[in-house]
Structure formats: C-alpha cells, structure tokens
Amino acid sequence: MKIRLLTETAYNRIITLQETMSKKDRGYGVIPVKIQNITFAIPFRSNMAHKHGFKTIFHNGVWNGVDYSKAIVITEDDLQPKAFKLRSEAEYQKVKNNKDKIQRQFEKYVNDYVSQAKLGNLPNLQRFGYTTLVNYHEELGV
C-alpha cells in the first residue's frame, strides 16, 4: 500500500480549490485510490469528528483516520516518490489490513455523491456539506 505526500506543485494547485485541507506546513499523508480511471488522494487526518471516512486510531482524545470527504483528484506525478511514515505502526497496520474496505467505502462515498449531485440533492445533505468532490463534477460526469 502506498502512503505518500503530495508534491509542492500539486499542493499549491489544490489549496485553491473549495473545501481542501490547507495547512501548508503540515504535510498530509495520502492514500492513492483509483475509481473508474480517476486517481484520488485520500488524506490522513487527525481529529476526525465525522463518520465520512475510515477511523484508524484513538489518539489524544480524538480519532485519526482517512477522510473521504477531503479526497482530491490527482495524477501519479502529484505524489512524492518517497513513502510517508505514519506516527504509529498500529495506524499503518490498520490501514494496510483494511485496504479493500477503504477502497469499497470510498467508492461508495463517491458513487453516492455523484447520484445525489445528479438529482440536485446536495444542498440538503449534511454528508456532503464540506466535501472536496464539489471541485470535480466534470471528472465525475455530474
């Protein structure tokens, strides 16, 4: 399983988009996931206070996890070649052991978003209130 950082060029491009995580000095580890020939980068996040992702470990009173709502569309060139090391081996193992589950859940999240966007229901759904997918309607066929 690849866990990477975005290149500076990719990061500078995505911070201008709606709803992206944008603490430049933080460096977000991401998991690349491909759905229908679109490559997404799903970021790791601490303090994941919602259920739109995969929770990994409970640390300092909050959940860490992989945040589906903050995924971005990337190319392979947007990823740094060097692996990103998570803070905890336990978190890495949980993600590694649940790679297929993360893929399935994220694919469902994207498909649900597309279905609801095509129906015009997005403004009424809290689940998609802060998603980065609003930036990718063309790529998603919405």
GROMACS .gro file of C-alpha atoms in nm:
model
  142
    1MET     CA    1   0.000   0.000   0.000
    2LYS     CA    2   0.135   0.338  -0.096
    3ILE     CA    3   0.114   0.622   0.153
    4ARG     CA    4   0.267   0.936   0.009
    5LEU     CA    5   0.287   1.313   0.035
    6LEU     CA    6   0.177   1.544  -0.242
    7THR     CA    7   0.440   1.733  -0.438
    8GLU     CA    8   0.463   2.105  -0.371
    9THR     CA    9   0.326   2.176  -0.719
   10ALA     CA   10   0.020   1.958  -0.655
   11TYR     CA   11  -0.032   2.107  -0.312
   12ASN     CA   12  -0.018   2.463  -0.449
   13ARG     CA   13  -0.278   2.368  -0.710
   14ILE     CA   14  -0.525   2.203  -0.474
   15ILE     CA   15  -0.519   2.462  -0.194
   16THR     CA   16  -0.704   2.699  -0.426
   17LEU     CA   17  -1.000   2.458  -0.452
   18GLN     CA   18  -1.312   2.457  -0.234
   19GLU     CA   19  -1.308   2.263   0.094
   20THR     CA   20  -0.949   2.133   0.070
   21MET     CA   21  -0.729   2.095   0.375
   22SER     CA   22  -0.474   2.371   0.352
   23LYS     CA   23  -0.221   2.386   0.633
   24LYS     CA   24   0.083   2.420   0.410
   25ASP     CA   25   0.344   2.341   0.674
   26ARG     CA   26   0.163   2.027   0.794
   27GLY     CA   27   0.213   1.784   0.503
   28TYR     CA   28  -0.081   1.550   0.463
   29GLY     CA   29  -0.012   1.183   0.405
   30VAL     CA   30  -0.245   1.045   0.139
   31ILE     CA   31  -0.355   0.707   0.006
   32PRO     CA   32  -0.393   0.698  -0.374
   33VAL     CA   33  -0.712   0.517  -0.482
   34LYS     CA   34  -0.830   0.463  -0.837
   35ILE     CA   35  -1.200   0.464  -0.926
   36GLN     CA   36  -1.310   0.443  -1.292
   37ASN     CA   37  -0.976   0.569  -1.427
   38ILE     CA   38  -0.973   0.864  -1.185
   39THR     CA   39  -0.696   0.866  -0.924
   40PHE     CA   40  -0.789   1.020  -0.592
   41ALA     CA   41  -0.565   1.101  -0.298
   42ILE     CA   42  -0.746   1.040   0.032
   43PRO     CA   43  -0.574   1.228   0.315
   44PHE     CA   44  -0.498   1.109   0.664
   45ARG     CA   45  -0.645   1.335   0.926
   46SER     CA   46  -0.625   1.374   1.300
   47ASN     CA   47  -0.933   1.482   1.491
   48MET     CA   48  -1.178   1.320   1.251
   49ALA     CA   49  -1.502   1.426   1.413
   50HIS     CA   50  -1.735   1.287   1.145
   51LYS     CA   51  -1.808   0.945   1.000
   52HIS     CA   52  -1.721   1.010   0.634
   53GLY     CA   53  -1.401   0.812   0.637
   54PHE     CA   54  -1.217   0.522   0.794
   55LYS     CA   55  -1.117   0.570   1.157
   56THR     CA   56  -0.778   0.427   1.245
   57ILE     CA   57  -0.662   0.502   1.599
   58PHE     CA   58  -0.785   0.696   1.901
   59HIS     CA   59  -0.506   0.938   1.995
   60ASN     CA   60  -0.506   1.224   2.249
   61GLY     CA   61  -0.883   1.201   2.290
   62VAL     CA   62  -0.972   1.214   1.919
   63TRP     CA   63  -0.993   0.975   1.626
   64ASN     CA   64  -0.737   0.975   1.348
   65GLY     CA   65  -0.836   0.836   1.013
   66VAL     CA   66  -0.860   0.853   0.638
   67ASP     CA   67  -1.102   1.133   0.542
   68TYR     CA   68  -1.312   1.053   0.233
   69SER     CA   69  -1.471   1.398   0.234
   70LYS     CA   70  -1.133   1.566   0.170
   71ALA     CA   71  -1.015   1.347  -0.119
   72ILE     CA   72  -0.869   1.518  -0.424
   73VAL     CA   73  -0.818   1.414  -0.785
   74ILE     CA   74  -0.451   1.371  -0.875
   75THR     CA   75  -0.211   1.224  -1.128
   76GLU     CA   76   0.078   0.994  -1.040
   77ASP     CA   77   0.313   1.292  -1.088
   78ASP     CA   78   0.140   1.468  -0.797
   79LEU     CA   79   0.282   1.214  -0.550
   80GLN     CA   80   0.627   1.230  -0.398
   81PRO     CA   81   0.814   0.903  -0.462
   82LYS     CA   82   0.926   0.859  -0.102
   83ALA     CA   83   0.684   0.682   0.135
   84PHE     CA   84   0.513   0.883   0.408
   85LYS     CA   85   0.560   0.735   0.756
   86LEU     CA   86   0.259   0.748   0.984
   87ARG     CA   87   0.302   0.840   1.350
   88SER     CA   88   0.206   0.494   1.461
   89GLU     CA   89   0.278   0.143   1.336
   90ALA     CA   90  -0.066   0.044   1.468
   91GLU     CA   91  -0.230   0.301   1.240
   92TYR     CA   92  -0.030   0.178   0.940
   93GLN     CA   93  -0.123  -0.185   1.012
   94LYS     CA   94  -0.492  -0.099   1.050
   95VAL     CA   95  -0.494   0.079   0.715
   96LYS     CA   96  -0.292  -0.196   0.547
   97ASN     CA   97  -0.524  -0.466   0.683
   98ASN     CA   98  -0.832  -0.274   0.568
   99LYS     CA   99  -0.714  -0.158   0.226
  100ASP     CA  100  -1.000  -0.331   0.040
  101LYS     CA  101  -1.258  -0.199   0.287
  102ILE     CA  102  -1.127   0.156   0.245
  103GLN     CA  103  -1.144   0.116  -0.135
  104ARG     CA  104  -1.507  -0.011  -0.117
  105GLN     CA  105  -1.621   0.255   0.131
  106PHE     CA  106  -1.460   0.537  -0.063
  107GLU     CA  107  -1.603   0.411  -0.392
  108LYS     CA  108  -1.949   0.405  -0.232
  109TYR     CA  109  -1.895   0.759  -0.098
  110VAL     CA  110  -1.804   0.885  -0.447
  111ASN     CA  111  -2.090   0.697  -0.618
  112ASP     CA  112  -2.341   0.826  -0.362
  113TYR     CA  113  -2.212   1.179  -0.417
  114VAL     CA  114  -2.249   1.150  -0.795
  115SER     CA  115  -2.602   1.007  -0.764
  116GLN     CA  116  -2.714   1.281  -0.528
  117ALA     CA  117  -2.547   1.556  -0.733
  118LYS     CA  118  -2.728   1.438  -1.047
  119LEU     CA  119  -3.058   1.453  -0.856
  120GLY     CA  120  -2.978   1.802  -0.726
  121ASN     CA  121  -2.996   1.687  -0.362
  122LEU     CA  122  -2.653   1.801  -0.241
  123PRO     CA  123  -2.762   2.122  -0.065
  124ASN     CA  124  -2.991   1.912   0.157
  125LEU     CA  125  -2.734   1.650   0.261
  126GLN     CA  126  -2.502   1.718   0.554
  127ARG     CA  127  -2.291   1.417   0.447
  128PHE     CA  128  -2.159   1.617   0.151
  129GLY     CA  129  -2.164   1.963   0.308
  130TYR     CA  130  -1.785   2.004   0.318
  131THR     CA  131  -1.666   1.760   0.053
  132THR     CA  132  -1.392   1.839  -0.195
  133LEU     CA  133  -1.584   1.647  -0.461
  134VAL     CA  134  -1.761   1.974  -0.550
  135ASN     CA  135  -1.443   2.057  -0.742
  136TYR     CA  136  -1.461   1.753  -0.968
  137HIS     CA  137  -1.806   1.748  -1.132
  138GLU     CA  138  -1.655   1.738  -1.480
  139GLU     CA  139  -1.429   1.442  -1.396
  140LEU     CA  140  -1.717   1.261  -1.221
  141GLY     CA  141  -1.966   1.319  -1.502
  142VAL     CA  142  -2.204   1.532  -1.295
   0.00000   0.00000   0.00000
